[in-house]
Coordinates of C-alpha atoms in Angstrom, one line a residue:
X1 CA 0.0 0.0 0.0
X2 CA 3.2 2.5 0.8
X3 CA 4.6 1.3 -2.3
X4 CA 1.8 2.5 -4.5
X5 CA 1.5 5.2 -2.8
X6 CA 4.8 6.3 -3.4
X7 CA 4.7 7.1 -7.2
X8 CA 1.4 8.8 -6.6
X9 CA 2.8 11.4 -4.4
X10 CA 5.6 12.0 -6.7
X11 CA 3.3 12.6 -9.4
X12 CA 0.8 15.0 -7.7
X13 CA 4.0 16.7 -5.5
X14 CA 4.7 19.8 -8.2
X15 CA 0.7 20.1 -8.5
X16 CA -0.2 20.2 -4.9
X17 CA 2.9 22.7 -4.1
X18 CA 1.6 24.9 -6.9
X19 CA -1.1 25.8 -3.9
X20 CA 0.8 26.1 -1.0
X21 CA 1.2 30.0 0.4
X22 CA 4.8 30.4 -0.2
X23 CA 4.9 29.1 -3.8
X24 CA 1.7 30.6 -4.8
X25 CA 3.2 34.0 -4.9
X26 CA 6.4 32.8 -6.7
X27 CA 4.5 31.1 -9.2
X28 CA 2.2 34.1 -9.7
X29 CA 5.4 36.0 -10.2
X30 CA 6.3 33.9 -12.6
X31 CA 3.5 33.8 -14.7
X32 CA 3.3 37.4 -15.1
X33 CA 6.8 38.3 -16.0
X34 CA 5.6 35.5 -18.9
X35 CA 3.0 37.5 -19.4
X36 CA 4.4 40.5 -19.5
X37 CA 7.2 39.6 -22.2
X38 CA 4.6 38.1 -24.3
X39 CA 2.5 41.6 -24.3
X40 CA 5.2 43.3 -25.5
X41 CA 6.5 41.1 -28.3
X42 CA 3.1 40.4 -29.2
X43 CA 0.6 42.2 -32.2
X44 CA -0.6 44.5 -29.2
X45 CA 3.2 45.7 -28.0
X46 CA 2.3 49.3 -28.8
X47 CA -1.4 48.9 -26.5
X48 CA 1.2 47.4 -23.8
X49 CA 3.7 50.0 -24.0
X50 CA 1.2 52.9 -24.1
X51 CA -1.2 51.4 -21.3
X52 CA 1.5 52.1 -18.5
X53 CA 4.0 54.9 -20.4
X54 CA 1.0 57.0 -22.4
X55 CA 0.3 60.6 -20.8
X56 CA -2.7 60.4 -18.6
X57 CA -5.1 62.9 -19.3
X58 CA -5.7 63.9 -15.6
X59 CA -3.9 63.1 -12.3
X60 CA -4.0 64.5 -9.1
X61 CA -0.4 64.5 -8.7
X62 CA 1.3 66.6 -12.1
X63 CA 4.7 64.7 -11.1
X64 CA 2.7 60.8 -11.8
X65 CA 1.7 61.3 -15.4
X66 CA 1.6 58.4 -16.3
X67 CA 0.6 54.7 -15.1
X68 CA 4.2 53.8 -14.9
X69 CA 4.7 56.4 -12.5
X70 CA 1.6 55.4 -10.2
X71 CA 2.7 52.2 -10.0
X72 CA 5.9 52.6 -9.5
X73 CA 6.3 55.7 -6.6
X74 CA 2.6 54.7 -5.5
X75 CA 1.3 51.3 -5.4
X76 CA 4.8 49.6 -4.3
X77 CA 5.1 52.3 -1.5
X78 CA 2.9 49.8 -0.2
X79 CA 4.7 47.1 -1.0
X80 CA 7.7 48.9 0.9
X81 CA 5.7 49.6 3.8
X82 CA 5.0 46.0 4.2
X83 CA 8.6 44.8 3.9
X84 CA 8.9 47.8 6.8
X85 CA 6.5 46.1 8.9
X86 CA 7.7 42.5 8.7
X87 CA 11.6 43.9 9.1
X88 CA 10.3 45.6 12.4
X89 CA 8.1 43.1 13.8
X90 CA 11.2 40.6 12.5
X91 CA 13.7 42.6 15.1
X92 CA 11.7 43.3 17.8
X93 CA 10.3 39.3 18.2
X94 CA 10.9 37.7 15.6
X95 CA 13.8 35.6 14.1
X96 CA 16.3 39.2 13.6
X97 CA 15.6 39.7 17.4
X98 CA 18.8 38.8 19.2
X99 CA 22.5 38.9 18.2
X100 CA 23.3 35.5 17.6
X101 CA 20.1 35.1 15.3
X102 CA 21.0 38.2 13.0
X103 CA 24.9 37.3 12.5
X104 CA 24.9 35.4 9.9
X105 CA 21.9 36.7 8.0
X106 CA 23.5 40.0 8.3
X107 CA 26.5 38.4 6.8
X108 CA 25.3 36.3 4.4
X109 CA 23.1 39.4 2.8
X110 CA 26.0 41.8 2.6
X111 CA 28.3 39.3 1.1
X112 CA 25.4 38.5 -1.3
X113 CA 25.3 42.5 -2.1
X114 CA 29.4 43.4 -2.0
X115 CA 29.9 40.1 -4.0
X116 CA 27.6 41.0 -7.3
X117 CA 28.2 44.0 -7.4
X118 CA 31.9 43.4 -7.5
X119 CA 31.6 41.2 -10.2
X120 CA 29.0 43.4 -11.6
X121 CA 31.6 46.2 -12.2
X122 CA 34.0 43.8 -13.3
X123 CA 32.3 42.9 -16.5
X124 CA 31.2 46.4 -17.5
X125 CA 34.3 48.7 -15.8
X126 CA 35.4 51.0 -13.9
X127 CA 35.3 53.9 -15.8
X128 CA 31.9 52.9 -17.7
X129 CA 28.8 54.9 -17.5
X130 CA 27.1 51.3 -16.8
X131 CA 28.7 51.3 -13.0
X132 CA 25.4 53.2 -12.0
X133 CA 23.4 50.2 -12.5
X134 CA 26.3 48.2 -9.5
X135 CA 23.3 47.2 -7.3
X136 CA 20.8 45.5 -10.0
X137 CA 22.0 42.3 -9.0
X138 CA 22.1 43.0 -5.0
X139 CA 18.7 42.0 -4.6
X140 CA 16.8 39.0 -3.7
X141 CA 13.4 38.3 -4.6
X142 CA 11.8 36.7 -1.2
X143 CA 8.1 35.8 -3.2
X144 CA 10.0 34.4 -6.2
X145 CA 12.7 32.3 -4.1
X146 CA 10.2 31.0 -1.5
X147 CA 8.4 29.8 -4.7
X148 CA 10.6 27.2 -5.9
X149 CA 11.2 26.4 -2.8
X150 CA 7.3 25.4 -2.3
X151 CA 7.6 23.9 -5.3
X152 CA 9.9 21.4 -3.3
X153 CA 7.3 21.0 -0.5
X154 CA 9.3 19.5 2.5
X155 CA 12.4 18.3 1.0
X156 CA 14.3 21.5 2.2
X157 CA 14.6 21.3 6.0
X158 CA 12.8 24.5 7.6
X159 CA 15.9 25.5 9.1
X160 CA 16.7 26.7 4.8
X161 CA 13.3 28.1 4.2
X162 CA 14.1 30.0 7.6
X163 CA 17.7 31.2 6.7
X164 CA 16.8 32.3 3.1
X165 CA 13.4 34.0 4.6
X166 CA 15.7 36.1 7.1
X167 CA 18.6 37.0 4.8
X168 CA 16.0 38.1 1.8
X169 CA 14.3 40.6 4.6
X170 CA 17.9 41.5 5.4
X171 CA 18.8 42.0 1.9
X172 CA 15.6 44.1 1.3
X173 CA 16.7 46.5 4.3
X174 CA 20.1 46.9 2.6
X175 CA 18.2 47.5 -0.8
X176 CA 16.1 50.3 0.7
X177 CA 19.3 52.2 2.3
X178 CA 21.1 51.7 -1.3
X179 CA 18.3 52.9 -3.0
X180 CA 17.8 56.2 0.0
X181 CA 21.5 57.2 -0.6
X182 CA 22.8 56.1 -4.2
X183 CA 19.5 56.8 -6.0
X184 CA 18.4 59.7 -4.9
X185 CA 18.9 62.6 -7.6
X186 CA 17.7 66.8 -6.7
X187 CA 17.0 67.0 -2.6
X188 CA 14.8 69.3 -2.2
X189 CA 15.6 70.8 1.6
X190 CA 11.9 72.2 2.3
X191 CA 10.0 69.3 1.0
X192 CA 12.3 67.0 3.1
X193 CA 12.4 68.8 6.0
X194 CA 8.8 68.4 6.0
X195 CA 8.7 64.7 5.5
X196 CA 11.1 64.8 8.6
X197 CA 8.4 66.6 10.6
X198 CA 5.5 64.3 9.3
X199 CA 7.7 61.5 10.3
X200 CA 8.0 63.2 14.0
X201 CA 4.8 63.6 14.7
X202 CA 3.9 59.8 13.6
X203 CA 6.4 58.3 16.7
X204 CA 4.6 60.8 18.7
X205 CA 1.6 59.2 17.4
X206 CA 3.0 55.7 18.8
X207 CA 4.6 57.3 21.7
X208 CA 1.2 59.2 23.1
X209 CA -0.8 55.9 22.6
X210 CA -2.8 56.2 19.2
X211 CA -4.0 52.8 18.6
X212 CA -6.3 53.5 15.9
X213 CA -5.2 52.6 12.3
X214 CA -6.5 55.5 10.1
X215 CA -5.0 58.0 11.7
X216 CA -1.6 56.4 11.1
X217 CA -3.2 55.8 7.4
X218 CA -4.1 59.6 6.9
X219 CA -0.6 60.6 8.2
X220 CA 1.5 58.2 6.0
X221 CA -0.3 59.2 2.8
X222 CA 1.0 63.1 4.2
X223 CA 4.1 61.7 4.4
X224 CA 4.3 59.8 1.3
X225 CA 3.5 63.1 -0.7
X226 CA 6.5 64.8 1.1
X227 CA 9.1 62.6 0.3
X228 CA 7.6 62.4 -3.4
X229 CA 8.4 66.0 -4.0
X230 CA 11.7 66.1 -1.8
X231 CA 14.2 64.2 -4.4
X232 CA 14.0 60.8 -2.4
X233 CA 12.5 57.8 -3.3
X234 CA 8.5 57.7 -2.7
X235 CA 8.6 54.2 -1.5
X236 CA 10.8 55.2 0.8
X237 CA 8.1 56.6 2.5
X238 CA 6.2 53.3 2.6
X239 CA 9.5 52.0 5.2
X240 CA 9.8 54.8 6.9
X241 CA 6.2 54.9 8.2
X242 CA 5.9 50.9 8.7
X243 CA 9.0 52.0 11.4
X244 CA 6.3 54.0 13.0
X245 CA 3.5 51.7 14.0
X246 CA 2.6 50.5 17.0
X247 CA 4.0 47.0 18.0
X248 CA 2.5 46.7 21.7
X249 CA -0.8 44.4 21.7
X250 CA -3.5 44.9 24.3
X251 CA -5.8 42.4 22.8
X252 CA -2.9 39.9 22.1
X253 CA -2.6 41.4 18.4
X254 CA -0.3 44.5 17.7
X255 CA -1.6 47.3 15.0
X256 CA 1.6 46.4 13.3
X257 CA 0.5 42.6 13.2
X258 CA -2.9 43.1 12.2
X259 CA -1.2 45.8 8.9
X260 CA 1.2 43.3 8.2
X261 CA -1.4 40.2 8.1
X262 CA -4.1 42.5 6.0
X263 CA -2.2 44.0 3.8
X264 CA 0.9 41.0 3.0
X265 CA -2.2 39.4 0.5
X266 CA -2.3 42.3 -1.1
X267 CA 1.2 43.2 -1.8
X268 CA 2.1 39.7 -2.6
X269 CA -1.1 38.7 -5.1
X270 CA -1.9 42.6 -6.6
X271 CA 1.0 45.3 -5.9
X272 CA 4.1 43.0 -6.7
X273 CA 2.5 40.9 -9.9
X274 CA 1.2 44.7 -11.4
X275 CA 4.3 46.1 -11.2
X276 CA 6.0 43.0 -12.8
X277 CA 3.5 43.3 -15.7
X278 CA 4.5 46.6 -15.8
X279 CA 8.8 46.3 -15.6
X280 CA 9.3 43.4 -16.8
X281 CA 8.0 43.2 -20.2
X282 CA 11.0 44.2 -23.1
X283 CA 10.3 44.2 -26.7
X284 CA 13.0 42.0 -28.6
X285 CA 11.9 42.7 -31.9
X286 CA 14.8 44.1 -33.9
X287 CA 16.9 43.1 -30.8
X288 CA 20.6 41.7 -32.1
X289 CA 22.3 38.8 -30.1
X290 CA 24.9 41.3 -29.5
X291 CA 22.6 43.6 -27.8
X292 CA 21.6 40.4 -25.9
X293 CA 24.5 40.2 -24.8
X294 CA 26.2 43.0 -23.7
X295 CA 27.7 44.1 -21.0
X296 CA 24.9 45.2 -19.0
X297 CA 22.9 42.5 -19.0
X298 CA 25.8 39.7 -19.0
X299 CA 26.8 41.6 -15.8
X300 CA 23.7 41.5 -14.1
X301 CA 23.3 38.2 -14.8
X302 CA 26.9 36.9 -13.6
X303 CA 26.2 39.0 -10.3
X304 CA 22.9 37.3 -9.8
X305 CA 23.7 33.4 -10.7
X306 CA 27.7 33.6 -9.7
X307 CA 28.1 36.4 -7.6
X308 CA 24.9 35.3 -5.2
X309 CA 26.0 32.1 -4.3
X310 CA 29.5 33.0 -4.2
X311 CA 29.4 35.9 -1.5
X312 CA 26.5 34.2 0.5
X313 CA 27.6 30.4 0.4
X314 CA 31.4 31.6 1.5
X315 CA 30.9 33.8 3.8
X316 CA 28.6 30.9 5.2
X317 CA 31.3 28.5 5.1
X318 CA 33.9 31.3 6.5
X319 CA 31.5 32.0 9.5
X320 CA 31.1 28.3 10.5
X321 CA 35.0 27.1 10.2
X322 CA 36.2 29.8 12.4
X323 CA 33.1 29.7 14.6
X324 CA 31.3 33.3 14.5
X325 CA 28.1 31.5 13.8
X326 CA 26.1 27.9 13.5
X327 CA 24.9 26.4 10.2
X328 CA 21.7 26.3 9.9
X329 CA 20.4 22.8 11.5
X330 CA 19.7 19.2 9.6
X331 CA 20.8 20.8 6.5
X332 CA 24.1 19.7 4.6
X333 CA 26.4 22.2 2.7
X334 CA 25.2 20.6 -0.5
X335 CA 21.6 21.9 0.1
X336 CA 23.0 24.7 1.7
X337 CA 24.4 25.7 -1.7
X338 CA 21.1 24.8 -3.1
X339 CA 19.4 27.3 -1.4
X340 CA 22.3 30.0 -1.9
X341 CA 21.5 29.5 -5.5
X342 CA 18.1 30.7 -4.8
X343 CA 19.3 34.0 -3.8
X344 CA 20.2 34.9 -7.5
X345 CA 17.0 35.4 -8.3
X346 CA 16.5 39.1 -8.2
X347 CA 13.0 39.9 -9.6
X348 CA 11.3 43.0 -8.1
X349 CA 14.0 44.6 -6.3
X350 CA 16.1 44.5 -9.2
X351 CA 13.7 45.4 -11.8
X352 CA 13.1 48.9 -9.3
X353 CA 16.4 49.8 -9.2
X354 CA 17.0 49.3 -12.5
X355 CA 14.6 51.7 -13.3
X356 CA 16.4 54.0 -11.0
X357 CA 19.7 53.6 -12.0
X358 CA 19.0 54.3 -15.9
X359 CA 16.2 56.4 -15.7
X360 CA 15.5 58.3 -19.1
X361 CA 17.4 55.3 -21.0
X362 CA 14.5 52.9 -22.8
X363 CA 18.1 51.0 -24.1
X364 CA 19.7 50.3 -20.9
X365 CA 16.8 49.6 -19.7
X366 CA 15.6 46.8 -21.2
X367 CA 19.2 45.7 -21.2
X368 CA 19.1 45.2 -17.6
X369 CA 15.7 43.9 -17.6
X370 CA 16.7 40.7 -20.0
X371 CA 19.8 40.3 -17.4
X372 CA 17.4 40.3 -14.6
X373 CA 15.2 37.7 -16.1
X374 CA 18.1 35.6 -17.6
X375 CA 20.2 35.6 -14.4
X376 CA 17.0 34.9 -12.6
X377 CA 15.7 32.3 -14.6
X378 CA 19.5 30.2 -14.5
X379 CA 19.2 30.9 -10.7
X380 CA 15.8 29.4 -10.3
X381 CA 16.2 26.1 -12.2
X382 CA 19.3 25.5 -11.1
X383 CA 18.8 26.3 -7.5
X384 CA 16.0 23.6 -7.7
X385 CA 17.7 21.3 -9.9
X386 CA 20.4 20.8 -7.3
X387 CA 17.6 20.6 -3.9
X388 CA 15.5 18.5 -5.9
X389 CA 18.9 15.8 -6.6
X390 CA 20.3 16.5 -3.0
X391 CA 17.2 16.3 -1.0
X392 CA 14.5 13.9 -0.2
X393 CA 10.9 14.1 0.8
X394 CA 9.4 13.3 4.3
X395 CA 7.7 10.3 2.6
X396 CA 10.0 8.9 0.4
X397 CA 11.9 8.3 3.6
X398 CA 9.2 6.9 5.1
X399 CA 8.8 4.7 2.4
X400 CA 12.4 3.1 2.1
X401 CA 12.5 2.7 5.8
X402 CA 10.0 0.0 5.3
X403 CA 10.9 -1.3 2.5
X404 CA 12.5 -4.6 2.7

């Protein structure tokens, strides 16, 4: 009965992960950058390309003229806000809390930053113009990785899904400060010293005992207009005010538990597949293979799928030999690696800053976008090629202990 079971499970295993929460969202993520790239190589490239870059003939804000710019400094400001949320509720409580459980996180994310973009500006230069774009393949995607790594079910021990779940909200921290103080173009001192004031007044918000949410709402949006006009980064905003909200619970749930929980669906299923469908689509009509592969996007690439693993699985091996921190339990260094792998895929981080770095060049671009998906897609299959070969599930254990 175990035996026939056996084959069943492996044939239903991909199709049942497809539903489980953390690879829903990857997989979603993975059908719309699909998407996306067939809009705009498809017979309707030009509807695609003037849906989100076409004037709009009214908005509130002159700045957001078109749907590009909504989505981009609007809807994932709320996509920020909940990466703020989970990285403050993460070091107050949760698995960031105490030394000993941020070391090597905090390790293993910088090394997976320093590395890639060191091999990053290695490909294209020094001296080249294309050294703006150094932090494209800094990023980890955490819906995209956690996806494949659903896709295993419980092969990976949880001790991996933890450590790649705590280094991808490190990583996103580190992305936010790049993107505060390397992408930020034209300060304007009154606008900013008012988004510092609107910030003040929401800790004395938290500090005096508001526990109703749409104050905090009314007061972010204030905030998020500020830093729109003041040179920085709108979704900055989005962090900035997530650091803000309440964590103390008098009914057992915090305000910033009940945000998090209400809005996480959200960001994950809406906010972070429309602005994929947005960024990630590129037009490679008239494209040559040399423009394929140029420097640009071969260095994003090699700083995703090489660089990743590189800087994250040896600093991890570094940190255990000479004993500044633990490997992460029941796991071995091959599936270690595995998940290390994982880390190159860069997604919606990378596709943001890209759009920072070369902003006002449609080239450069889509350049960086086809490194972004190449490096991402390599990343992907061949992170799960090597935990699927190295790792075994729960039952098929089960199954060859009783086997005779």
């Amino acid at each position: 009965m175990v035996q026939v079971r056996k084959p069943i499970n492996r044939l239903i295993a991909p199709v049942r992960a497809l539903f489980v929460s953390d690879a829903s969202a990857g997989i979603l993520l993975i059908l719309v950058a699909a998407a996306a790239m067939l809009a705009a190589n498809s017979p309707f490239a030009d509807e695609y390309k003037q849906l989100f870059y076409g004037e709009l003939r009214w908005t509130p804000i002159p700045k957001l003229d078109d749907l590009h710019l909504w989505i981009n400094d609007g809807l994932m400001a709320i996509f920020f806000f909940v990466v703020g949320l989970e990285v403050k509720r993460e070091l107050i409580c949760g698995q960031l809390s105490t030394p000993e459980q941020r070391r090597l996180p905090i390790m293993a994310a910088a090394a997976g930053m320093i590395v890639p973009a060191l091999i990053f500006v290695t490909v294209v230069g020094m001296d080249s113009p294309l050294t703006r774009g150094w932090a494209i393949p800094a990023a980890t995607d955490i819906a995209f990785a956690m996806g494949v790594l659903g896709l295993l079910g419980n092969r990976v021990p949880a001790s991996l899904r933890l450590f790649l779940l705590t280094v991808a909200i490190v990583d996103d921290i580190g992305a936010v400060l790049v993107i505060a103080a390397f992408y930020t173009t034209g300060i304007k001192m009154m606008w900013l010293a008012a988004s510092v004031a609107v910030f003040a007044v929401m800790v004395g918000m938290n500090r005096f005992g508001v526990r109703r949410i749409w104050p905090f709402v009314v007061v972010a949006l204030v905030l998020w207009v500020c830093v729109l006009f003041s040179g920085v980064h709108a979704t900055i905003a989005g962090v900035v005010a997530a650091l803000t909200i309440p964590m103390n619970a008098k009914d057992g749930h915090s305000m910033l538990e009940k945000l998090e929980h209400g809005l996480a669906p959200w960001s994950a299923y809406l906010v972070v597949p429309v602005f994929g469908f947005a960024n990630a689509g590129v037009n490679l009509t008239g494209m040559t293979i040399n423009e394929v592969l140029a420097p640009l996007p071969l260095a994003i690439a090699a700083g995703l799928v090489i660089g990743k693993q590189l800087g994250i699985f040896g600093i991890i091996v570094a940190a255990v030999k000479l004993g500044i921190a633990k490997a992460p339990e029941n796991a071995n260094w091959i599936e270690i690696w595995g998940v290390t792998i994982l880390c190159g895929i860069g997604f919606t981080m990378s596709l943001f800053i890209s759009g920072l770095a070369f902003d006002g060049s449609a080239l450069l671009i889509d350049e960086a976008k086809i490194g972004i998906l190449g490096g991402s897609l390599i990343s992907a299959i061949l992170g799960y090629v090597v935990l699927r070969l190295t790792t075994k599930h729960p039952e098929e254990r089960e199954v060859e202990s009783v086997t005779p």
